[in-house]
mmCIF file of C-alpha atoms in Angstrom:
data_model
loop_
_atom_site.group_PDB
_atom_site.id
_atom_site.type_symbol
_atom_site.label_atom_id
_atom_site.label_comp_id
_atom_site.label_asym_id
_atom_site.label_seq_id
_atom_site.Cartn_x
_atom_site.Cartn_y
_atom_site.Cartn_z
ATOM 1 C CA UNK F 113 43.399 128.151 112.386
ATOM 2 C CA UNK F 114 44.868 124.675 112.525
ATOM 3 C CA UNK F 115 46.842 123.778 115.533
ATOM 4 C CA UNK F 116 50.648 123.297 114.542
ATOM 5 C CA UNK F 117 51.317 120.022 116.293
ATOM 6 C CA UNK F 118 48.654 117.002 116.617
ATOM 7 C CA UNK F 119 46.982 116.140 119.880
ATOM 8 C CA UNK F 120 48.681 114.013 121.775
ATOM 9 C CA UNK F 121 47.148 110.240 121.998
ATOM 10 C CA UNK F 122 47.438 108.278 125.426
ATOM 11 C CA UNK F 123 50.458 105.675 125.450
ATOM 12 C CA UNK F 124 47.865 102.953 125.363
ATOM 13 C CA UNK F 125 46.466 103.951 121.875
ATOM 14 C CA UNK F 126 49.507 104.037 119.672
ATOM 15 C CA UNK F 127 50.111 100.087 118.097
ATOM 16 C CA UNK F 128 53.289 99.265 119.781
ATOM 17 C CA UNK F 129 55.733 96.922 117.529
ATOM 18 C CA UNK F 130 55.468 93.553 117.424
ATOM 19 C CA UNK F 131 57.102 91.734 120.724
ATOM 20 C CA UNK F 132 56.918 88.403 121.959
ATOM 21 C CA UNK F 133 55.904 90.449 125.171
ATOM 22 C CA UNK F 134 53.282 91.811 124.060
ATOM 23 C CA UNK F 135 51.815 88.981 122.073
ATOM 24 C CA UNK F 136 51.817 86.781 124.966
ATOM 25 C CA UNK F 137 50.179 89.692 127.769
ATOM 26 C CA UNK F 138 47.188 89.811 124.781
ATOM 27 C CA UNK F 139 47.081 86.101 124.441
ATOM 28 C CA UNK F 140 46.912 84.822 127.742
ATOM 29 C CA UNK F 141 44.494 87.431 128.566
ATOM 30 C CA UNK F 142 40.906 86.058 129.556
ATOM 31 C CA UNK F 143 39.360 89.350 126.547
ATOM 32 C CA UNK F 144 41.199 87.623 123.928
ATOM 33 C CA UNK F 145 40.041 84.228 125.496
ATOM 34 C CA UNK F 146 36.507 85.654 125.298
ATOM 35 C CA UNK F 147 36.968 86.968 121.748
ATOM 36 C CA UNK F 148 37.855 83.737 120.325
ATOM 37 C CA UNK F 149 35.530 81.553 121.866
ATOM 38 C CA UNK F 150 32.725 83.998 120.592
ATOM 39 C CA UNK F 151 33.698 84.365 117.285
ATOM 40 C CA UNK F 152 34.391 80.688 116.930
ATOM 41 C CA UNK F 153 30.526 79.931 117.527
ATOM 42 C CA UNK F 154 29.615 82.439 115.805
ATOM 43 C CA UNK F 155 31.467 83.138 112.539
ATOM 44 C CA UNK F 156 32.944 78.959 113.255
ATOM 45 C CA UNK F 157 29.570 77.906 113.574
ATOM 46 C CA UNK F 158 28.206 79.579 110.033
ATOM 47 C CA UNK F 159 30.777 78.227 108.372
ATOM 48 C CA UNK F 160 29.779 74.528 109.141
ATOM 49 C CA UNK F 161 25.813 75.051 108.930
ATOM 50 C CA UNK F 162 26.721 77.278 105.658
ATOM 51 C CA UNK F 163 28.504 73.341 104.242
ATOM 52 C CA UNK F 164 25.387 71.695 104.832
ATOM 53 C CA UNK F 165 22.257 73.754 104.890
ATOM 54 C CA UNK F 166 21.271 72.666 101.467
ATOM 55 C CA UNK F 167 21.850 68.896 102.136
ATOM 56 C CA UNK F 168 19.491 69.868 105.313
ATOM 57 C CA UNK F 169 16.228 71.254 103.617
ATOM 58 C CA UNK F 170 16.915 68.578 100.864
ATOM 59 C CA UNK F 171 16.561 65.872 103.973
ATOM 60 C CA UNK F 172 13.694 67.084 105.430
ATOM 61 C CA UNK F 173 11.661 68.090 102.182
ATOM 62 C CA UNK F 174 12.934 65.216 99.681
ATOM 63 C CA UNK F 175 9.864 65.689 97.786
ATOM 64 C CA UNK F 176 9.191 69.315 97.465
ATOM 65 C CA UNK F 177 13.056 70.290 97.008
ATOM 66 C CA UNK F 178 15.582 69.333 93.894
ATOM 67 C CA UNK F 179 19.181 69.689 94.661
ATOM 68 C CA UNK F 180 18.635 73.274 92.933
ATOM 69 C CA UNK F 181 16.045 74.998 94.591
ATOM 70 C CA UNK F 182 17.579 73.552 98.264
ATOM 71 C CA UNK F 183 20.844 75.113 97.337
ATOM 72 C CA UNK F 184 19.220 78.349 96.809
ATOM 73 C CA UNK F 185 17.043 78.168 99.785
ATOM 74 C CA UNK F 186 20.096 77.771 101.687
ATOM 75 C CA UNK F 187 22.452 80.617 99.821
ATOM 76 C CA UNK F 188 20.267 82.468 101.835
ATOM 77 C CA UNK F 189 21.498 81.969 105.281
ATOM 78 C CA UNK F 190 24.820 83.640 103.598
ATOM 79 C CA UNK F 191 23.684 86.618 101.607
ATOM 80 C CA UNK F 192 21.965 87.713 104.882
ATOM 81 C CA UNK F 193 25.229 88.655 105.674
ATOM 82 C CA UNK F 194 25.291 91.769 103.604
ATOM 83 C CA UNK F 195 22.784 93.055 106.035
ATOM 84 C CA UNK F 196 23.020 90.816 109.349
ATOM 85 C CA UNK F 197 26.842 91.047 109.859
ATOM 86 C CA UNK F 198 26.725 95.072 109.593
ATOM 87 C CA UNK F 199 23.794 95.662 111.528
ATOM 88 C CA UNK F 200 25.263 94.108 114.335
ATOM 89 C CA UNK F 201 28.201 96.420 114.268
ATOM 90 C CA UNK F 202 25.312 99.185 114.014
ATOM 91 C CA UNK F 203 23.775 97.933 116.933
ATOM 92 C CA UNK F 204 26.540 97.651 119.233
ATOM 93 C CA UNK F 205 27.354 101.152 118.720
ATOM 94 C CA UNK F 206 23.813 102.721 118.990
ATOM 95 C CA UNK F 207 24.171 100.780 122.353
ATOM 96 C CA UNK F 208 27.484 102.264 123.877
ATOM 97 C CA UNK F 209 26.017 105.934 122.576
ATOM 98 C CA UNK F 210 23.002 105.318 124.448
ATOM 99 C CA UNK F 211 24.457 103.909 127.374
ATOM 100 C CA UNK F 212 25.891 105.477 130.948
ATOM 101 C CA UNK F 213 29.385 105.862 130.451
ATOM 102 C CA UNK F 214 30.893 103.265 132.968
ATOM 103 C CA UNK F 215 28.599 100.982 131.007
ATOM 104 C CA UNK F 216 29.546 101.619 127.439
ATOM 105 C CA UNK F 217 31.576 98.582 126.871
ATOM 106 C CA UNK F 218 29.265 96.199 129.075
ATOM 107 C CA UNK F 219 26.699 97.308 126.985
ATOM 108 C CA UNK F 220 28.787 96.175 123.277
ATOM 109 C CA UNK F 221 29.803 93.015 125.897
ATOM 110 C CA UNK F 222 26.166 92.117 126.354
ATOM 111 C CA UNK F 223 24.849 92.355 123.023
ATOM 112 C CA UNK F 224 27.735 89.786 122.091
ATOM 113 C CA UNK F 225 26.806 87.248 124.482
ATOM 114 C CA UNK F 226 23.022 88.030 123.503
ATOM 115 C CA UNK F 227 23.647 87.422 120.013
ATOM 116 C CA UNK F 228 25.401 83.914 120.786
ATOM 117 C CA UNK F 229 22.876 82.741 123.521
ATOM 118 C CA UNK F 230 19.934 83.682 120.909
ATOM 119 C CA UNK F 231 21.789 82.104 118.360
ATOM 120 C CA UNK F 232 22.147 78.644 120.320
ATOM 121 C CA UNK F 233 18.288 78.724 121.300
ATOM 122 C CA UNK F 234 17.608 79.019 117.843
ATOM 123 C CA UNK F 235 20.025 76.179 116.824
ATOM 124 C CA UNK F 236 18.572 73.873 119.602
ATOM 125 C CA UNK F 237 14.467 74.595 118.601
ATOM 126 C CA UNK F 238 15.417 74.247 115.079
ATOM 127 C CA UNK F 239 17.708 70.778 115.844
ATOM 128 C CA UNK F 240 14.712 69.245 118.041
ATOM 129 C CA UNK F 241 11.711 70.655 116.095
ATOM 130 C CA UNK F 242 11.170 69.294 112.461
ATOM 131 C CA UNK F 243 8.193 71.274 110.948
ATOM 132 C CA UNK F 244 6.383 69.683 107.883
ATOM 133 C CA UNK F 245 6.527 73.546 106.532
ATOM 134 C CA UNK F 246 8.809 74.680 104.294
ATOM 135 C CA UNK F 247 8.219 78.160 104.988
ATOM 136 C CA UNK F 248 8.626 77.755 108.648
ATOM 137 C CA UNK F 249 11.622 75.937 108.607
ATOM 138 C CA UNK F 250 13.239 78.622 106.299
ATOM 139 C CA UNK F 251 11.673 81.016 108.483
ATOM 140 C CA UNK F 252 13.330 79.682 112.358
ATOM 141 C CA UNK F 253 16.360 79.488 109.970
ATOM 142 C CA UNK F 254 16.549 83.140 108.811
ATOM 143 C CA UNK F 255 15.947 84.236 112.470
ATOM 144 C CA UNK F 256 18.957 82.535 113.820
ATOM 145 C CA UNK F 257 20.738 83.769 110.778
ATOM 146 C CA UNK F 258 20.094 87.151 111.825
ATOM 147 C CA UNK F 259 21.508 86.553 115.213
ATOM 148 C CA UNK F 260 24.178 84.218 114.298
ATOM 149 C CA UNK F 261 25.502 86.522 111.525
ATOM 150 C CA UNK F 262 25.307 90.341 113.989
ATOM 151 C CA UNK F 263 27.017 88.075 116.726
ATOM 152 C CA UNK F 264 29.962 88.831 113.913
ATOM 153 C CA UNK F 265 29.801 92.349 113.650
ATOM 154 C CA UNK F 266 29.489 92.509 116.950
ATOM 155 C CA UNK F 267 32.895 91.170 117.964
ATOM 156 C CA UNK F 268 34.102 93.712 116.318
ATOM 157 C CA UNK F 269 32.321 96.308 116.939
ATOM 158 C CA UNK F 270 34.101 95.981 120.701
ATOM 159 C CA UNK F 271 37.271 94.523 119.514
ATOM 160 C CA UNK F 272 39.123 97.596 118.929
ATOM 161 C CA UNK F 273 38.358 98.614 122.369
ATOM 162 C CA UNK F 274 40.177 96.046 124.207
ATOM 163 C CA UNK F 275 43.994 96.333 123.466
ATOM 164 C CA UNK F 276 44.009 99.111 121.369
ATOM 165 C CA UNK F 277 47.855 99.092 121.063
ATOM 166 C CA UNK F 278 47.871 95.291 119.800
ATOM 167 C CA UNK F 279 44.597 95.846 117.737
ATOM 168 C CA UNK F 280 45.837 93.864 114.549
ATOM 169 C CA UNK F 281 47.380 91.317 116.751
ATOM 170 C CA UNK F 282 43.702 90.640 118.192
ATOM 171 C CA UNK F 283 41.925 90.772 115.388
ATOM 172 C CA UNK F 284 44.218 88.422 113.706
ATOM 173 C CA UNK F 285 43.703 85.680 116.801
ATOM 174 C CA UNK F 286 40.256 85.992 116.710
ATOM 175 C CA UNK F 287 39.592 85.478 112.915
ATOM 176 C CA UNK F 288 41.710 82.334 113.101
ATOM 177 C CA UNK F 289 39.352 81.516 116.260
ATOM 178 C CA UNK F 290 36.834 81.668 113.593
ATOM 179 C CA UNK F 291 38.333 79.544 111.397
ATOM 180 C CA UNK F 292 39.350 77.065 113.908
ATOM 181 C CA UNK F 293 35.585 76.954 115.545
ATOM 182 C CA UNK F 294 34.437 75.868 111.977
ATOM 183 C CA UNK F 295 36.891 73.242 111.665
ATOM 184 C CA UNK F 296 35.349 72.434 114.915
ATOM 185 C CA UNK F 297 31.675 72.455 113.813
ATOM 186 C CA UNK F 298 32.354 71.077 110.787
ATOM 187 C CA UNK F 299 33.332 67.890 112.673
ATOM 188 C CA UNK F 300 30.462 67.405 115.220
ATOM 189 C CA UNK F 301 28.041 67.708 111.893
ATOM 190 C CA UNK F 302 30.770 64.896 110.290
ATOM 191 C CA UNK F 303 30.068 62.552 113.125
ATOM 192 C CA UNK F 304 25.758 63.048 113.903
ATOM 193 C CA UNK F 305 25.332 59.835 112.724
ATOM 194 C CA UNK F 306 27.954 59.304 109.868
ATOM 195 C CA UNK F 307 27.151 62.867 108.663
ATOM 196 C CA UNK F 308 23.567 62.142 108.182
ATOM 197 C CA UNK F 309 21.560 63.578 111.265
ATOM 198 C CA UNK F 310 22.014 67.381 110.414
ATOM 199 C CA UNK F 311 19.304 68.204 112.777
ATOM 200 C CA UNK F 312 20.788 66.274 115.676
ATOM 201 C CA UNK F 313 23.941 68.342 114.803
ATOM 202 C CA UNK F 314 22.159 71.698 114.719
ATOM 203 C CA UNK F 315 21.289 70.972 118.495
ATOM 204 C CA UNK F 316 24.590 70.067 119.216
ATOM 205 C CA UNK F 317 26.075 72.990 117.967
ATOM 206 C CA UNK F 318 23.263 74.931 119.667
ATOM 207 C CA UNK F 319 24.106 73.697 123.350
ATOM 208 C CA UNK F 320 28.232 74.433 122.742
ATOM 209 C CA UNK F 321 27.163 77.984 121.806
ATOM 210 C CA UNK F 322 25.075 78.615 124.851
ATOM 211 C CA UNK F 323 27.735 76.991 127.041
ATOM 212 C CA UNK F 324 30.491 78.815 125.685
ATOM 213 C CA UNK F 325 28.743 82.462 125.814
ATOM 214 C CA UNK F 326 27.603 81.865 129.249
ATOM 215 C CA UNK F 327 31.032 80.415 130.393
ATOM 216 C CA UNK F 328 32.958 83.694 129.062
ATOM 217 C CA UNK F 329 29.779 86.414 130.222
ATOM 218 C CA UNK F 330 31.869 86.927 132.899
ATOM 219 C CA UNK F 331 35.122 88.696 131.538
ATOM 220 C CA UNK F 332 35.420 92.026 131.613
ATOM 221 C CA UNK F 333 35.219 94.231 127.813
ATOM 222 C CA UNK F 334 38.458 95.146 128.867
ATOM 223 C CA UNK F 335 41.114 94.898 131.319
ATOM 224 C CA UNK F 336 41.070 96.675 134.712
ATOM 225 C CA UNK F 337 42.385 99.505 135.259
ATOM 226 C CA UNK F 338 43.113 100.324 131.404
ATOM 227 C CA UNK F 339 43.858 103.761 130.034
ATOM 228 C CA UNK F 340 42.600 104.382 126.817
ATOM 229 C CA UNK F 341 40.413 102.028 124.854
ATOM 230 C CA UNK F 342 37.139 103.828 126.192
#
Protein backbone atom coordinates (compact mmCIF):
# COMPACT_ATOMS: atom_id res chain seq x y z
CA UNK A 1 0.00 0.00 0.00
CA UNK A 2 0.92 3.61 -0.58
CA UNK A 3 2.22 5.53 2.31
CA UNK A 4 -0.39 8.34 3.34
CA UNK A 5 1.97 11.27 3.63
CA UNK A 6 5.16 11.90 1.24
CA UNK A 7 8.70 11.47 2.46
CA UNK A 8 10.01 14.17 3.87
CA UNK A 9 12.85 16.10 1.67
CA UNK A 10 15.90 17.77 3.57
CA UNK A 11 15.44 21.70 4.07
CA UNK A 12 18.18 22.15 1.53
CA UNK A 13 16.19 20.52 -1.39
CA UNK A 14 12.94 22.41 -1.43
CA UNK A 15 13.45 25.86 -3.94
CA UNK A 16 13.15 28.50 -1.38
CA UNK A 17 11.38 31.88 -2.78
CA UNK A 18 13.09 34.31 -4.40
CA UNK A 19 15.21 36.72 -1.84
CA UNK A 20 17.74 39.16 -2.40
CA UNK A 21 19.47 36.91 0.33
CA UNK A 22 19.58 34.20 -1.29
CA UNK A 23 20.46 35.47 -4.71
CA UNK A 24 23.44 37.14 -3.46
CA UNK A 25 24.84 33.82 -0.99
CA UNK A 26 24.51 31.86 -4.73
CA UNK A 27 26.13 34.65 -6.58
CA UNK A 28 29.03 35.50 -4.73
CA UNK A 29 29.71 31.94 -4.28
CA UNK A 30 33.08 30.70 -5.96
CA UNK A 31 30.39 27.21 -7.64
CA UNK A 32 28.43 29.74 -9.37
CA UNK A 33 31.77 31.61 -10.21
CA UNK A 34 32.98 28.26 -11.58
CA UNK A 35 29.72 27.58 -13.46
CA UNK A 36 29.83 30.65 -15.41
CA UNK A 37 33.23 30.83 -16.36
CA UNK A 38 32.82 27.18 -17.75
CA UNK A 39 29.89 27.55 -19.57
CA UNK A 40 31.03 30.83 -21.01
CA UNK A 41 34.01 28.95 -22.87
CA UNK A 42 32.18 26.45 -23.59
CA UNK A 43 28.61 27.12 -24.78
CA UNK A 44 30.25 31.28 -25.22
CA UNK A 45 32.91 29.94 -27.17
CA UNK A 46 30.53 27.82 -29.82
CA UNK A 47 28.61 30.51 -30.30
CA UNK A 48 31.47 32.72 -31.78
CA UNK A 49 33.36 29.80 -33.77
CA UNK A 50 29.59 28.69 -34.82
CA UNK A 51 29.53 32.88 -36.60
CA UNK A 52 32.50 32.15 -38.45
CA UNK A 53 33.34 28.57 -39.17
CA UNK A 54 32.16 28.82 -42.69
CA UNK A 55 34.08 32.09 -43.46
CA UNK A 56 37.07 29.81 -41.90
CA UNK A 57 37.15 26.68 -44.28
CA UNK A 58 36.22 29.21 -47.09
CA UNK A 59 39.79 31.04 -46.08
CA UNK A 60 41.82 28.26 -45.96
CA UNK A 61 40.34 26.23 -49.02
CA UNK A 62 39.34 29.28 -51.44
CA UNK A 63 39.61 26.98 -54.24
CA UNK A 64 38.04 23.76 -53.32
CA UNK A 65 35.05 25.47 -51.26
CA UNK A 66 32.00 27.85 -52.69
CA UNK A 67 30.28 29.86 -50.11
CA UNK A 68 27.72 26.76 -50.19
CA UNK A 69 29.47 23.77 -49.57
CA UNK A 70 31.72 25.82 -46.63
CA UNK A 71 28.49 26.70 -44.99
CA UNK A 72 27.51 23.18 -44.87
CA UNK A 73 30.82 21.90 -43.84
CA UNK A 74 30.52 24.13 -41.01
CA UNK A 75 26.56 23.46 -40.01
CA UNK A 76 28.26 20.62 -38.86
CA UNK A 77 30.08 21.75 -35.85
CA UNK A 78 26.25 22.59 -34.70
CA UNK A 79 24.15 19.59 -35.53
CA UNK A 80 26.78 17.62 -33.52
CA UNK A 81 24.98 18.97 -30.84
CA UNK A 82 22.07 16.62 -31.07
CA UNK A 83 24.50 14.01 -30.01
CA UNK A 84 27.64 15.86 -28.34
CA UNK A 85 25.68 18.10 -25.88
CA UNK A 86 23.63 14.93 -24.47
CA UNK A 87 26.31 12.59 -24.29
CA UNK A 88 28.08 14.69 -22.08
CA UNK A 89 25.24 14.78 -19.65
CA UNK A 90 25.39 10.81 -20.18
CA UNK A 91 28.81 10.77 -19.31
CA UNK A 92 28.89 12.72 -16.28
CA UNK A 93 26.40 10.55 -14.78
CA UNK A 94 27.85 7.08 -15.76
CA UNK A 95 30.81 8.77 -13.86
CA UNK A 96 29.21 9.72 -10.39
CA UNK A 97 27.42 5.97 -10.60
CA UNK A 98 30.68 4.51 -11.01
CA UNK A 99 32.47 6.49 -8.65
CA UNK A 100 33.26 6.16 -4.59
CA UNK A 101 30.74 8.09 -2.99
CA UNK A 102 32.80 11.03 -1.41
CA UNK A 103 33.91 11.35 -5.01
CA UNK A 104 30.70 11.50 -6.93
CA UNK A 105 30.62 15.13 -7.57
CA UNK A 106 34.55 15.48 -8.11
CA UNK A 107 34.10 13.01 -10.53
CA UNK A 108 30.99 15.25 -12.70
CA UNK A 109 33.67 18.31 -11.53
CA UNK A 110 36.49 16.68 -13.44
CA UNK A 111 34.92 15.69 -16.52
CA UNK A 112 33.89 19.52 -16.79
CA UNK A 113 37.23 20.86 -16.54
CA UNK A 114 38.37 17.86 -18.90
CA UNK A 115 35.99 18.77 -21.44
CA UNK A 116 37.19 22.58 -21.42
CA UNK A 117 41.01 21.85 -21.16
CA UNK A 118 40.51 19.28 -24.25
CA UNK A 119 38.52 21.70 -25.85
CA UNK A 120 41.28 24.58 -25.64
CA UNK A 121 44.10 22.05 -26.87
CA UNK A 122 42.06 21.42 -29.68
CA UNK A 123 41.36 25.16 -30.38
CA UNK A 124 45.15 25.99 -30.01
CA UNK A 125 46.49 22.83 -32.58
CA UNK A 126 43.78 23.74 -34.87
CA UNK A 127 44.64 27.86 -34.56
CA UNK A 128 48.55 27.12 -35.10
CA UNK A 129 48.30 24.14 -37.52
CA UNK A 130 46.86 24.88 -41.08
CA UNK A 131 46.61 21.48 -42.93
CA UNK A 132 46.38 21.58 -46.82
CA UNK A 133 43.54 18.71 -46.15
CA UNK A 134 40.20 19.31 -46.17
CA UNK A 135 39.33 16.24 -44.51
CA UNK A 136 41.71 16.78 -41.73
CA UNK A 137 40.85 20.08 -40.97
CA UNK A 138 37.10 19.07 -40.74
CA UNK A 139 38.29 16.20 -38.92
CA UNK A 140 40.55 18.25 -35.72
CA UNK A 141 37.32 20.35 -36.02
CA UNK A 142 34.69 17.66 -35.27
CA UNK A 143 36.93 16.40 -32.39
CA UNK A 144 36.92 19.61 -30.53
CA UNK A 145 33.29 19.82 -31.38
CA UNK A 146 32.73 16.80 -29.52
CA UNK A 147 34.45 18.12 -26.50
CA UNK A 148 33.44 21.63 -26.78
CA UNK A 149 29.73 20.73 -27.21
CA UNK A 150 29.64 17.63 -23.88
CA UNK A 151 31.56 20.44 -21.89
CA UNK A 152 27.65 21.76 -22.16
CA UNK A 153 25.87 18.95 -20.98
CA UNK A 154 28.16 18.59 -18.60
CA UNK A 155 27.53 21.78 -16.64
CA UNK A 156 24.52 20.60 -16.19
CA UNK A 157 24.70 17.46 -15.57
CA UNK A 158 26.33 18.81 -11.97
CA UNK A 159 24.43 21.96 -11.83
CA UNK A 160 21.50 20.78 -10.03
CA UNK A 161 23.73 19.47 -7.43
CA UNK A 162 25.15 22.59 -6.18
CA UNK A 163 22.33 24.81 -4.64
CA UNK A 164 19.59 22.69 -5.05
CA UNK A 165 17.19 25.16 -3.30
CA UNK A 166 18.18 28.11 -5.82
CA UNK A 167 18.42 25.62 -8.82
CA UNK A 168 16.55 27.97 -11.39
CA UNK A 169 18.35 30.90 -10.01
CA UNK A 170 21.74 29.06 -11.11
CA UNK A 171 20.83 27.86 -14.07
CA UNK A 172 19.54 31.15 -15.13
CA UNK A 173 23.20 32.91 -14.22
CA UNK A 174 24.97 30.47 -15.93
CA UNK A 175 23.08 30.48 -19.33
CA UNK A 176 23.50 34.25 -19.41
CA UNK A 177 27.35 33.35 -18.60
CA UNK A 178 26.95 31.66 -21.83
CA UNK A 179 25.65 34.27 -23.59
CA UNK A 180 27.93 36.81 -22.22
CA UNK A 181 31.23 34.48 -22.98
CA UNK A 182 30.04 34.62 -26.70
CA UNK A 183 29.69 38.21 -26.76
CA UNK A 184 33.12 37.82 -25.46
CA UNK A 185 34.48 35.48 -28.17
CA UNK A 186 32.75 37.01 -30.66
CA UNK A 187 34.98 40.07 -30.07
CA UNK A 188 38.54 38.59 -29.84
CA UNK A 189 37.58 36.85 -33.46
CA UNK A 190 36.31 40.77 -34.42
CA UNK A 191 39.72 42.10 -33.64
CA UNK A 192 42.46 38.97 -35.07
CA UNK A 193 43.47 41.19 -37.51
CA UNK A 194 40.33 43.29 -38.52
CA UNK A 195 38.28 40.05 -38.35
CA UNK A 196 40.36 38.33 -40.86
CA UNK A 197 42.87 35.91 -38.99
CA UNK A 198 40.21 33.28 -37.81
CA UNK A 199 42.93 30.90 -37.10
CA UNK A 200 44.93 33.30 -34.97
CA UNK A 201 41.55 33.72 -33.13
CA UNK A 202 40.90 30.00 -32.72
CA UNK A 203 44.25 29.97 -30.64
CA UNK A 204 43.28 32.76 -28.78
CA UNK A 205 40.19 31.46 -27.73
CA UNK A 206 41.99 28.16 -27.10
CA UNK A 207 44.55 29.61 -24.42
CA UNK A 208 41.43 31.67 -22.44
CA UNK A 209 39.71 28.26 -22.21
CA UNK A 210 42.62 26.42 -20.75
CA UNK A 211 43.33 29.34 -18.41
CA UNK A 212 39.97 29.70 -17.25
CA UNK A 213 39.30 25.77 -16.53
CA UNK A 214 42.52 25.47 -14.80
CA UNK A 215 42.01 28.76 -12.78
CA UNK A 216 38.45 27.47 -11.42
CA UNK A 217 39.73 23.34 -11.06
CA UNK A 218 40.06 24.25 -7.76
CA UNK A 219 36.44 24.97 -6.36
CA UNK A 220 34.72 22.59 -4.77
CA UNK A 221 31.25 20.80 -6.80
CA UNK A 222 29.65 22.14 -3.95
CA UNK A 223 29.88 24.00 -0.85
CA UNK A 224 31.30 22.57 2.41
CA UNK A 225 29.54 21.22 4.67
CA UNK A 226 26.17 21.09 2.50
CA UNK A 227 23.18 18.92 3.29
CA UNK A 228 21.47 17.68 0.49
CA UNK A 229 22.56 18.12 -3.08
CA UNK A 230 24.46 14.64 -3.02
Amino acid sequence: SLPSDPVPSPSSEIPLPPSLRTAIHVLLSPQCLFHVLTYACSFGGELAINAVLSSYYLSLFPTKLTQTTASNYAALFGFLNFVTRPLGGVIADILYNLSPARYKLWSKKLWITTCGVLTGSLLILIGLYKSPSLAVTITLISIMAFFHEAGNGANFALLPHVFPHANGLLSGVTGAGGNLGGVVFAVVLRFMDGGTNYAKGFWVIGVVHVAVNLAVCWVRPVAKNQVGGE
